Each structure stands twice: as C-alpha cells, then as structure tokens.
Short mmCIF file of C-alpha atoms and ligand atoms in Angstrom, two decimals:
data_model
loop_
_atom_site.label_atom_id
_atom_site.label_comp_id
_atom_site.label_asym_id
_atom_site.label_seq_id
_atom_site.Cartn_x
_atom_site.Cartn_y
_atom_site.Cartn_z
CA UNK A 1 -0.04 -0.04 0.04
CA UNK A 2 1.51 3.32 -0.63
CA UNK A 3 1.60 6.15 1.93
CA UNK A 4 -1.22 8.64 1.60
CA UNK A 5 -0.50 12.50 1.54
CA UNK A 6 -0.06 14.19 4.77
CA UNK A 7 -3.01 14.77 6.50
CA UNK A 8 -4.89 12.47 4.36
CA UNK A 9 -6.16 9.02 5.07
CA UNK A 10 -5.16 5.79 3.56
CA UNK A 11 -7.14 3.22 1.55
CA UNK A 12 -8.31 1.78 4.92
CA UNK A 13 -9.50 5.20 6.61
CA UNK A 14 -6.37 5.50 8.82
CA UNK A 15 -4.58 8.78 8.95
CA UNK A 16 -1.24 8.97 7.17
CA UNK A 17 1.95 10.66 8.46
CA UNK A 18 1.72 14.30 8.51
CA UNK A 19 4.06 16.93 8.59
CA UNK A 20 2.31 19.60 10.85
CA UNK A 21 2.48 21.54 13.90
CA UNK A 22 1.67 18.77 16.05
CA UNK A 23 3.87 15.47 16.16
CA UNK A 24 2.71 12.44 14.23
CA UNK A 25 2.85 8.95 15.35
CA UNK A 26 3.42 7.16 12.43
CA UNK A 27 3.77 3.31 11.77
CA UNK A 28 7.36 2.40 13.63
CA UNK A 29 7.83 -0.70 11.86
CA UNK A 30 8.26 1.26 8.49
CA UNK A 31 11.49 2.79 10.26
CA UNK A 32 14.80 0.43 9.94
CA UNK A 33 17.14 2.16 12.53
CA UNK A 34 18.01 0.47 15.68
CA UNK A 35 16.47 3.09 18.24
CA UNK A 36 13.16 2.78 16.26
CA UNK A 37 12.98 -1.12 16.54
CA UNK A 38 13.49 -0.73 19.94
CA UNK A 39 10.54 1.83 20.25
CA UNK A 40 8.50 -0.57 17.92
CA UNK A 41 8.60 -3.52 20.02
CA UNK A 42 7.06 -1.81 22.73
CA UNK A 43 10.12 -0.77 25.07
CA UNK A 44 11.22 2.41 23.57
CA UNK A 45 8.16 4.58 23.54
CA UNK A 46 5.84 4.91 26.58
CA UNK A 47 2.24 3.90 25.11
CA UNK A 48 0.01 5.41 27.87
CA UNK A 49 -1.19 8.85 27.38
CA UNK A 50 -0.56 9.91 31.17
CA UNK A 51 1.68 12.97 31.80
CA UNK A 52 5.35 11.99 32.15
CA UNK A 53 8.03 13.59 33.87
CA UNK A 54 10.57 15.37 31.47
CA UNK A 55 14.21 15.27 32.47
CA UNK A 56 16.38 16.76 29.84
CA UNK A 57 19.90 18.29 29.76
CA UNK A 58 20.17 19.84 26.33
CA UNK A 59 23.51 20.53 24.95
CA UNK A 60 23.60 22.04 21.28
CA UNK A 61 26.61 23.41 20.00
CA UNK A 62 26.98 25.27 16.80
CA UNK A 63 29.78 27.22 15.50
CA UNK A 64 28.58 30.31 16.63
CA UNK A 65 26.23 29.60 19.32
CA UNK A 66 25.56 27.14 22.16
CA UNK A 67 22.59 25.95 24.29
CA UNK A 68 23.42 24.23 27.63
CA UNK A 69 20.28 23.67 29.54
CA UNK A 70 19.04 21.27 32.33
CA UNK A 71 15.56 21.04 32.71
CA UNK A 72 13.39 19.18 35.05
CA UNK A 73 9.55 19.30 34.74
CA UNK A 74 7.45 16.85 36.82
CA UNK A 75 4.57 15.04 35.31
CA UNK A 76 1.74 17.10 34.85
CA UNK A 77 3.48 20.60 35.82
CA UNK A 78 4.13 23.37 33.37
CA UNK A 79 7.41 25.07 32.62
CA UNK A 80 7.82 28.75 30.97
CA UNK A 81 10.96 29.40 28.90
CA UNK A 82 11.84 33.09 28.75
CA UNK A 83 14.39 34.62 27.17
CA UNK A 84 15.24 37.43 24.58
CA UNK A 85 15.44 37.00 20.92
CA UNK A 86 18.03 34.74 19.82
CA UNK A 87 18.47 33.31 23.36
CA UNK A 88 17.94 29.73 22.16
CA UNK A 89 14.38 29.13 23.08
CA UNK A 90 13.38 27.64 19.84
CA UNK A 91 16.53 25.57 19.73
CA UNK A 92 15.73 23.96 22.94
CA UNK A 93 12.13 23.04 22.18
CA UNK A 94 13.35 21.67 18.91
CA UNK A 95 15.93 19.67 20.60
CA UNK A 96 13.39 18.30 23.34
CA UNK A 97 11.13 17.43 20.15
CA UNK A 98 13.75 15.63 18.29
CA UNK A 99 13.91 18.09 15.53
CA UNK A 100 17.54 19.07 16.54
CA UNK A 101 20.23 16.50 17.35
CA UNK A 102 21.78 17.08 20.79
CA UNK A 103 25.56 17.56 20.92
CA UNK A 104 25.62 16.02 24.38
CA UNK A 105 23.26 15.52 27.53
CA UNK A 106 20.20 13.47 27.37
CA UNK A 107 16.22 13.75 27.06
CA UNK A 108 14.39 11.43 28.97
CA UNK A 109 10.43 10.95 29.43
CA UNK A 110 9.07 9.07 32.36
CA UNK A 111 11.70 6.20 32.55
CA UNK A 112 12.49 6.27 28.55
CA UNK A 113 15.70 7.57 27.20
CA UNK A 114 14.86 9.54 24.03
CA UNK A 115 18.11 10.54 23.22
CA UNK A 116 21.83 10.44 24.43
CA UNK A 117 24.21 11.03 21.86
CA UNK A 118 26.24 8.34 20.90
CA UNK A 119 23.75 5.70 21.73
CA UNK A 120 20.24 6.71 21.25
CA UNK A 121 17.91 8.89 19.17
CA UNK A 122 14.51 8.14 19.03
CA UNK A 123 13.08 10.09 15.77
CA UNK A 124 10.73 13.13 16.26
CA UNK A 125 7.63 11.28 14.89
CA UNK A 126 8.18 8.51 17.52
CA UNK A 127 8.28 10.77 20.33
CA UNK A 128 5.03 11.42 22.30
CA UNK A 129 5.91 14.99 22.21
CA UNK A 130 3.33 17.66 20.61
CA UNK A 131 4.85 20.84 19.34
CA UNK A 132 2.58 23.77 18.82
CA UNK A 133 4.08 27.28 17.38
CA UNK A 134 2.46 30.48 16.62
CA UNK A 135 0.88 29.39 13.35
CA UNK A 136 -1.84 26.99 13.85
CA UNK A 137 -0.56 24.71 10.76
CA UNK A 138 -3.95 22.86 10.13
CA UNK A 139 -4.31 20.64 7.35
CA UNK A 140 -6.08 23.00 5.05
CA UNK A 141 -8.20 20.29 3.26
CA UNK A 142 -9.73 18.94 6.35
CA UNK A 143 -12.55 20.30 8.64
CA UNK A 144 -11.98 21.55 12.08
CA UNK A 145 -13.61 17.98 13.47
CA UNK A 146 -11.52 16.18 11.08
CA UNK A 147 -8.24 18.09 12.27
CA UNK A 148 -9.19 17.31 15.61
CA UNK A 149 -10.10 13.66 14.76
CA UNK A 150 -6.89 13.14 13.12
CA UNK A 151 -4.80 12.45 16.59
CA UNK A 152 -6.91 10.09 18.12
CA UNK A 153 -7.45 8.08 14.72
CA UNK A 154 -3.53 7.84 14.73
CA UNK A 155 -3.58 6.30 18.29
CA UNK A 156 -5.88 3.54 17.04
CA UNK A 157 -8.98 4.86 17.96
CA UNK A 158 -11.91 4.10 15.35
CA UNK A 159 -13.47 6.52 12.97
CA UNK A 160 -16.84 6.69 14.94
CA UNK A 161 -14.94 7.29 18.55
CA UNK A 162 -12.28 9.51 16.89
CA UNK A 163 -15.28 11.80 15.73
CA UNK A 164 -16.93 11.85 19.30
CA UNK A 165 -13.67 12.65 20.67
CA UNK A 166 -13.38 15.51 18.12
CA UNK A 167 -16.94 16.64 18.82
CA UNK A 168 -16.40 16.63 22.60
CA UNK A 169 -13.04 18.70 21.99
CA UNK A 170 -15.02 21.48 19.39
CA UNK A 171 -17.79 21.66 22.36
CA UNK A 172 -15.42 22.40 24.83
CA UNK A 173 -13.44 25.26 22.65
CA UNK A 174 -16.99 26.69 21.97
CA UNK A 175 -16.75 25.80 18.12
CA UNK A 176 -19.03 22.98 17.84
CA UNK A 177 -21.09 25.01 15.47
CA UNK A 178 -17.79 25.16 13.12
CA UNK A 179 -17.33 21.58 13.20
CA UNK A 180 -17.34 21.34 9.55
CA UNK A 181 -15.47 24.60 8.70
CA UNK A 182 -12.47 24.54 6.92
CA UNK A 183 -9.06 26.24 8.46
CA UNK A 184 -9.76 29.33 5.83
CA UNK A 185 -13.06 29.62 7.08
CA UNK A 186 -12.17 30.48 10.42
CA UNK A 187 -10.60 33.40 12.30
CA UNK A 188 -6.75 33.42 13.43
CA UNK A 189 -7.84 33.01 16.87
CA UNK A 190 -10.57 29.96 16.29
CA UNK A 191 -7.80 28.05 14.12
CA UNK A 192 -5.37 28.58 17.16
CA UNK A 193 -8.33 26.98 19.54
CA UNK A 194 -8.54 24.05 16.69
CA UNK A 195 -4.73 23.72 16.69
CA UNK A 196 -4.55 23.83 20.27
CA UNK A 197 -7.42 20.95 20.66
CA UNK A 198 -5.70 19.16 18.11
CA UNK A 199 -2.31 18.77 20.01
CA UNK A 200 -3.98 17.89 23.13
CA UNK A 201 -6.45 15.24 21.48
CA UNK A 202 -3.47 13.44 20.21
CA UNK A 203 -2.44 12.84 24.04
CA UNK A 204 0.66 13.98 23.87
CA UNK A 205 2.94 13.27 27.12
CA UNK A 206 4.89 16.38 26.62
CA UNK A 207 3.01 19.41 25.09
CA UNK A 208 5.78 21.91 23.72
CA UNK A 209 4.19 25.54 22.91
CA UNK A 210 6.37 27.70 21.16
CA UNK A 211 4.87 31.33 21.74
CA UNK A 212 1.39 29.86 21.00
CA UNK A 213 -0.39 33.61 21.38
CA UNK A 214 2.15 35.57 19.36
CA UNK A 215 0.23 35.78 16.29
CA UNK A 216 -3.15 36.53 17.74
CA UNK A 217 -4.54 40.07 17.91
CA UNK A 218 -5.53 41.57 21.11
CA UNK A 219 -8.96 40.78 21.01
CA UNK A 220 -8.50 36.86 20.68
CA UNK A 221 -5.52 36.43 22.97
CA UNK A 222 -7.39 36.41 26.57
CA UNK A 223 -9.76 33.57 24.93
CA UNK A 224 -7.14 31.48 23.61
CA UNK A 225 -5.05 31.86 26.61
CA UNK A 226 -7.75 30.79 28.82
CA UNK A 227 -8.77 27.88 26.89
CA UNK A 228 -5.05 26.96 26.93
CA UNK A 229 -4.87 27.41 30.74
CA UNK A 230 -8.32 25.23 31.33
CA UNK A 231 -7.23 22.38 28.91
CA UNK A 232 -3.71 22.09 30.27
CA UNK A 233 -5.01 21.99 33.87
CA UNK A 234 -7.89 19.36 32.76
CA UNK A 235 -5.65 17.05 31.14
CA UNK A 236 -2.68 17.49 33.25
CA UNK A 237 -0.56 17.62 30.28
CA UNK A 238 3.33 18.15 31.16
CA UNK A 239 3.98 21.18 29.34
CA UNK A 240 7.17 23.58 28.23
CA UNK A 241 6.12 27.01 26.88
CA UNK A 242 8.08 29.21 25.20
CA UNK A 243 7.20 33.15 25.55
CA UNK A 244 8.46 36.41 25.83
CA UNK A 245 5.31 37.69 27.91
CA UNK A 246 5.37 37.26 31.66
CA UNK A 247 1.64 37.60 31.84
CA UNK A 248 1.62 34.63 29.64
CA UNK A 249 4.38 32.54 31.89
CA UNK A 250 1.93 34.01 35.06
CA UNK A 251 -1.02 32.17 33.79
CA UNK A 252 0.39 29.03 32.14
CA UNK A 253 3.27 27.89 34.07
CA UNK A 254 4.09 26.64 37.57
CA UNK A 255 7.93 27.60 37.16
CA UNK A 256 10.20 29.66 34.73
CA UNK A 257 13.48 29.58 33.41
CA UNK A 258 15.06 32.56 32.00
CA UNK A 259 17.59 31.87 28.97
CA UNK A 260 20.52 34.21 27.70
CA UNK A 261 22.92 33.20 25.33
CA UNK A 262 21.93 29.57 25.51
CA UNK A 263 22.11 29.46 29.50
CA UNK A 264 19.62 29.48 32.11
CA UNK A 265 20.05 33.00 34.11
CA UNK A 266 17.21 32.91 36.13
CA UNK A 267 14.41 30.85 37.52
CA UNK A 268 11.50 30.91 39.86
CA UNK A 269 7.79 30.71 40.09
CA UNK A 270 6.16 33.26 37.79
CA UNK A 271 5.06 35.26 41.26
CA UNK A 272 8.96 35.43 42.40
CA UNK A 273 10.45 36.29 39.04
CA UNK A 274 7.56 39.35 38.08
CA UNK A 275 8.20 40.81 42.04
CA UNK A 276 11.75 40.10 43.04
CA UNK A 277 13.72 39.44 39.50
CA UNK A 278 17.34 38.89 39.89
CA UNK A 279 18.41 39.16 36.11
CA UNK A 280 18.08 42.34 34.39
CA UNK A 281 16.38 40.81 31.50
CA UNK A 282 13.80 39.18 34.02
CA UNK A 283 13.50 42.64 35.56
CA UNK A 284 13.01 44.31 32.26
CA UNK A 285 10.30 41.66 31.32
CA UNK A 286 8.76 42.21 34.53
CA UNK A 287 8.22 46.03 33.62
CA UNK A 288 11.07 46.82 36.05
CA UNK A 289 13.41 49.91 35.09
CA UNK A 290 17.11 48.94 34.68
CA UNK A 291 19.91 51.13 34.94
CA UNK A 292 23.57 50.23 34.17
CA UNK A 293 26.24 52.16 35.69
CA UNK A 294 29.24 52.26 38.08
CA UNK A 295 29.15 51.58 41.93
CA UNK A 296 30.68 54.49 43.73
CA UNK A 297 30.26 55.72 47.19
CA UNK A 298 27.23 53.92 48.11
CA UNK A 299 25.31 54.29 45.04
CA UNK A 300 25.18 53.64 41.33
CA UNK A 301 26.75 56.66 39.58
CA UNK A 302 25.62 57.39 35.80
CA UNK A 303 27.25 60.80 34.83
CA UNK A 304 26.48 63.15 37.15
CA UNK A 305 23.28 61.10 38.65
CA UNK A 306 23.84 58.66 41.52
CA UNK A 307 21.08 56.12 42.31
CA UNK A 308 21.47 55.47 45.97
CA UNK A 309 20.51 51.56 46.94
CA UNK A 310 22.01 48.25 48.69
CA UNK A 311 23.87 45.82 46.72
CA UNK A 312 22.54 42.24 47.13
CA UNK A 313 26.56 41.15 47.13
CA UNK A 314 29.63 43.14 47.76
CA UNK A 315 30.65 45.26 44.73
CA UNK A 316 33.93 46.85 44.29
CA UNK A 317 34.30 50.83 44.27
CA UNK A 318 34.44 51.68 40.63
CA UNK A 319 33.13 48.11 39.23
CA UNK A 320 30.24 48.12 36.66
CA UNK A 321 26.73 47.33 38.44
CA UNK A 322 22.96 47.16 37.51
CA UNK A 323 20.16 48.62 39.37
CA UNK A 324 16.78 47.16 39.23
CA UNK A 325 14.09 49.79 40.22
CA UNK A 326 10.30 49.56 40.42
CA UNK A 327 9.05 52.66 38.52
CA UNK A 328 6.11 53.23 40.66
CA UNK A 329 8.52 53.74 43.66
CA UNK A 330 10.18 56.72 41.62
CA UNK A 331 8.64 60.17 42.62
CA UNK A 332 8.45 62.52 39.49
CA UNK A 333 8.99 66.38 39.70
CA UNK A 334 9.42 69.23 37.27
CA UNK A 335 11.34 71.17 39.68
CA UNK A 336 13.23 69.20 42.29
CA UNK A 337 14.60 65.51 43.01
CA UNK A 338 17.73 63.61 43.31
CA UNK A 339 18.08 62.35 39.51
CA UNK A 340 18.14 64.98 36.65
CA UNK A 341 16.18 62.91 33.76
CA UNK A 342 16.07 63.57 30.09
CA UNK A 343 12.68 62.07 29.05
CA UNK A 344 13.07 59.32 25.97
CA UNK A 345 9.84 57.41 26.02
CA UNK A 346 6.43 57.94 27.49
CA UNK A 347 3.85 55.36 27.84
CA UNK A 348 0.18 55.41 28.93
CA UNK A 349 -1.66 52.32 29.65
CA UNK A 350 -4.95 52.20 31.50
CA UNK A 351 -4.89 55.11 34.24
CA UNK A 352 -1.26 55.54 34.55
CA UNK A 353 1.91 56.82 32.71
CA UNK A 354 5.35 55.32 32.58
CA UNK A 355 7.84 57.86 32.00
CA UNK A 356 11.39 56.49 30.80
CA UNK A 357 14.77 58.65 31.10
CA UNK A 358 17.85 58.25 28.76
CA UNK A 359 19.82 56.24 31.30
CA UNK A 360 16.97 53.64 31.85
CA UNK A 361 15.44 54.91 35.19
CA UNK A 362 11.68 55.21 34.87
CA UNK A 363 8.58 56.48 37.02
CA UNK A 364 5.28 55.37 36.88
CA UNK A 365 2.40 57.78 37.94
CA UNK A 366 -1.13 58.33 37.46
CA UNK A 367 -2.34 59.78 34.44
CA UNK A 368 -3.59 63.12 36.27
CA UNK A 369 -0.51 63.64 38.26
CA UNK A 370 1.62 63.23 35.08
CA UNK A 371 -0.70 66.03 33.26
CA UNK A 372 -0.37 68.31 36.30
CA UNK A 373 3.41 68.09 36.10
CA UNK A 374 3.54 69.71 32.52
CA UNK A 375 0.86 72.38 33.03
CA UNK A 376 -1.89 69.99 31.51
CA UNK A 377 -0.16 68.01 28.81
CA UNK A 378 1.48 64.61 29.16
CA UNK A 379 5.52 64.72 29.59
CA UNK A 380 6.97 64.36 26.36
CA UNK A 381 10.27 62.86 25.10
CA UNK A 382 13.08 65.36 25.42
CA UNK A 383 11.46 66.97 28.52
CA UNK A 384 14.05 67.66 31.70
CA UNK A 385 12.57 66.37 34.87
CA UNK A 386 13.52 65.15 38.22
CA UNK A 387 13.08 61.52 39.58
CA UNK A 388 13.27 61.00 43.24
CA UNK A 389 13.71 56.91 43.53
CA UNK A 390 12.96 55.43 46.73
CA UNK A 391 16.30 53.55 48.01
CA UNK A 392 14.29 50.81 49.63
CA UNK A 393 12.89 49.90 46.26
CA UNK A 394 16.52 49.77 44.52
CA UNK A 395 18.35 46.43 44.09
CA UNK A 396 21.61 46.79 42.87
CA UNK A 397 23.58 43.94 41.41
CA UNK A 398 26.99 43.32 39.90
CA UNK A 399 26.88 43.76 36.38
N1 LIG B 401 19.18 25.90 12.17
C1 LIG B 401 20.11 26.73 12.48
N2 LIG B 401 21.37 26.77 12.17
C2 LIG B 401 22.01 27.66 12.53
N3 LIG B 401 21.98 28.48 13.59
C3 LIG B 401 20.76 28.71 14.00
C4 LIG B 401 19.63 27.74 13.27
N4 LIG B 401 18.65 28.05 14.23
C5 LIG B 401 18.64 28.90 15.22
N5 LIG B 401 20.32 29.45 15.05
C6 LIG B 401 20.99 30.50 15.74
O1 LIG B 401 20.84 29.99 16.95
C7 LIG B 401 20.52 30.99 17.99
C8 LIG B 401 19.21 30.89 18.87
O2 LIG B 401 18.25 30.90 17.97
P1 LIG B 401 16.74 30.36 18.73
O3 LIG B 401 15.77 30.43 17.39
O4 LIG B 401 16.96 29.19 19.34
O5 LIG B 401 16.68 31.41 19.71
P2 LIG B 401 14.89 31.96 20.48
O6 LIG B 401 15.21 32.35 21.84
O7 LIG B 401 14.09 31.21 20.27
O8 LIG B 401 14.58 33.47 19.42
P3 LIG B 401 13.47 34.05 19.04
O9 LIG B 401 12.94 34.71 20.31
O10 LIG B 401 13.81 35.32 18.24
O11 LIG B 401 12.58 33.33 18.39
C9 LIG B 401 20.33 32.48 17.26
O12 LIG B 401 21.76 32.99 16.91
C10 LIG B 401 20.09 31.82 15.71
O13 LIG B 401 20.55 32.70 14.66
#
C-alpha cells in the first residue's frame, strides 16, 4: 500500500504520517534504524497517555552559538521558558522534540531515554511529544472536526470514536457550530483553538508550545490563553511554553526559567520572577527599570546622577553594576529631585503613565498627576524632569 499524502487517510481510513505543527505518530515498523526497532517492539516509546516527567540536559553546539540547559519538569506540571530574541528558546524546544540533534546531554521522558548522543536517538515522530507554534498549521483540506479527530485516529481509535472525541473537543473550545468549517473559513483565534485541541486530542505525554499566542490579535489572545490554561489543567499535560510575555508565564506556568545566550540565568515561580527578579532581563520583562552604571560611594553612578541603594552582594568601588528599580516607587517632579532625567519615552496604559529617561530609570504615576506636572499636557520625549527613587526599592547587582 502506498503512503497517503500528509493529513489524508489511507485506503483503510487511517490517517497518514503528517508534517504539521503537531507531532505525528507514524508506523514505527516502517523505520529501520535500531532506536526505532527498540521503540517498535514496545520497549522504547511509552504507550500510555499519562503525563510524564521530562528530564533533559540539552547541549547543542553550533559554530557560533551554544545551548546548555538542564530542565526538570515533573509529570503534569508546566514550565515557561523566557528569553530575549536569539537566546536559544526555539533551539531548546526543537531539541526536546527531536528536530534538533543533541551534541551532548540527554532527553528522558518518564523512564524512557529518548536521546543520548552516541547511543540512542528516537526520531521526532516516535516521541509522544506535541509541538505547537505561533501558526496553527491545520491541514487546510480537512474540517475543524477532522483536524482534531486526526490524533485519536493515529492513536488507534476507530473512525466513530475519533469523531466523538473531536466533537467533545469542539464543544469545549466553543466551536461545535463550526465543526465542518475548513481552516480558511475560521478566524486566526479560532484556528489556534482548533490547533490546541488537535495537539491535546493526540494525548501527547509532553506538549511544547512555542509562543502559541504571539500571532493573535489583542481581542483573541485572552480567550485562547484562557482555553489553554483550562485545557492544560484539565488534561494535566506536562508542558513547556516558550514566551516573551511574563503575563503568559504567570497564567500558563508553575515554574519559569529565563535563558540568555543559551544558558539559564534566572528561574523561579512566575510570582517570584515578576516581583523580585534577579537578572536584568527578567526585570525588564517584568516592567522594572534597569539602569547600568558604576558602583561608587554607596550608589550607582551614571554621569552626574547617583542612584542610592543597597547591593545584594559585595561590589568593588568603581566596578560596573546594575540597578533594578520599581517605577511606581520613583517620584517625578518638574522642579526638584535627586536624579536629573532626560525623557526618552512616555507610555500610557490604563490610568497610568510610565516615563523613561535616557539612562534607563523610569517613573510610573497616575495619568492626572503626570498631566499636572507639565501644565495639563503629558510629559514628552526631550523634557527635562526630576526623579526621586525610594532607596528601599532599588536593588543593585554586579554587572
Ligand atoms: N538551524 C539553525 N542553524 C544555525 N543557527 C541557528 C539555527 N536556528 C537558530 N540558529 C541561531 O541560534 C541562535 C538561537 O536561535 P533560537 O531560534 O533558538 O532563539 P530564540 O530564543 O528562539 O529566538 P526568538 O525569540 O527570536 O525566536 C540564534 O543566534 C540563531 O540565529
């Protein structure tokens, strides 16, 4: 029998191997290498759909970039991976999924070793790991229902049972009335809901999510995020979420790691990272002001300005240091203060305004107070104002 095209069913009504945002669980006997035979005879791939503990040490060495990250995600728990552009987040997910070979280390799911360079490498389509990214990547020629039913069919459920499972998912995600719609007939938010349902209906032992909300508009994002929160909790799926947004991590993760240059530089529960970040990148993500300067006579010096504060660790006089400051703890005045600021950016959200100065210090204050400062108009880029930080809310760390 010839293999059917991706997303199509074969002559006996079984789904073919696919190339989609979700991992496919093809017929292992088609593959000839040793690791796959090991999987095919039932010893290599866990067959249950229970969530599994993910234990990995991912080392990927490229000519000009290296990732070296250890992860431990207990069964059913949710880890967020944060980091700047190019920090290595996608490389990490692809290594876990088997799309990027490890240079060293291991990936283990439950008690099954999926990869250890030199001895074992289970290919991506035989890992019970789902991968969902920014784009829904639904099969364009299949209805929403058949997209979702694809995973259960691949797992061996009959046509009727798979359809029933898919219908239940459509109910849950509020799209039962669009069961027969093709992807191009759905909005971006609806497509992403179907993609999430399709990924979870395939009962992955781990679900990897690479910025799954990034391509959605502001209106669709909260609904899809809510659905993801609910469904990850309901299915107790072990998950690893890559995001730039601490708000996503807050709702979608139990623990976070922050990557920079391929290494973990900060970690903790989302609440801890949002309120007491240790690394400047985490601080910036959480909305703190990050000021770089030199430690001098009990403060952080930047030009003529000095930011008083207490370092968390000993810093030598004259050494480079960084201050992490909560903008809401910084007073703003047109006439006097301790820090002469040149305004570079003014952002208004809700009822408050954040005013950033050229050195990175920022103040946040109610909209009306900000207007009162500048004779009825909001402060603007180029204004010269005074900041007065509260030293109790200035955290100074070595650079
Ligand atoms: N296939 C590849 N071959 C060579 N270099 C790559 C490849 N993929 C990514 N890189 C490089 O590896 C580094 C890490 O990239 P990666 O995509 O993992 O970062 P990221 O944290 O996901 O970034 P972003 O937030 O921008 O998506 C970057 O310098 C990137 O240019």
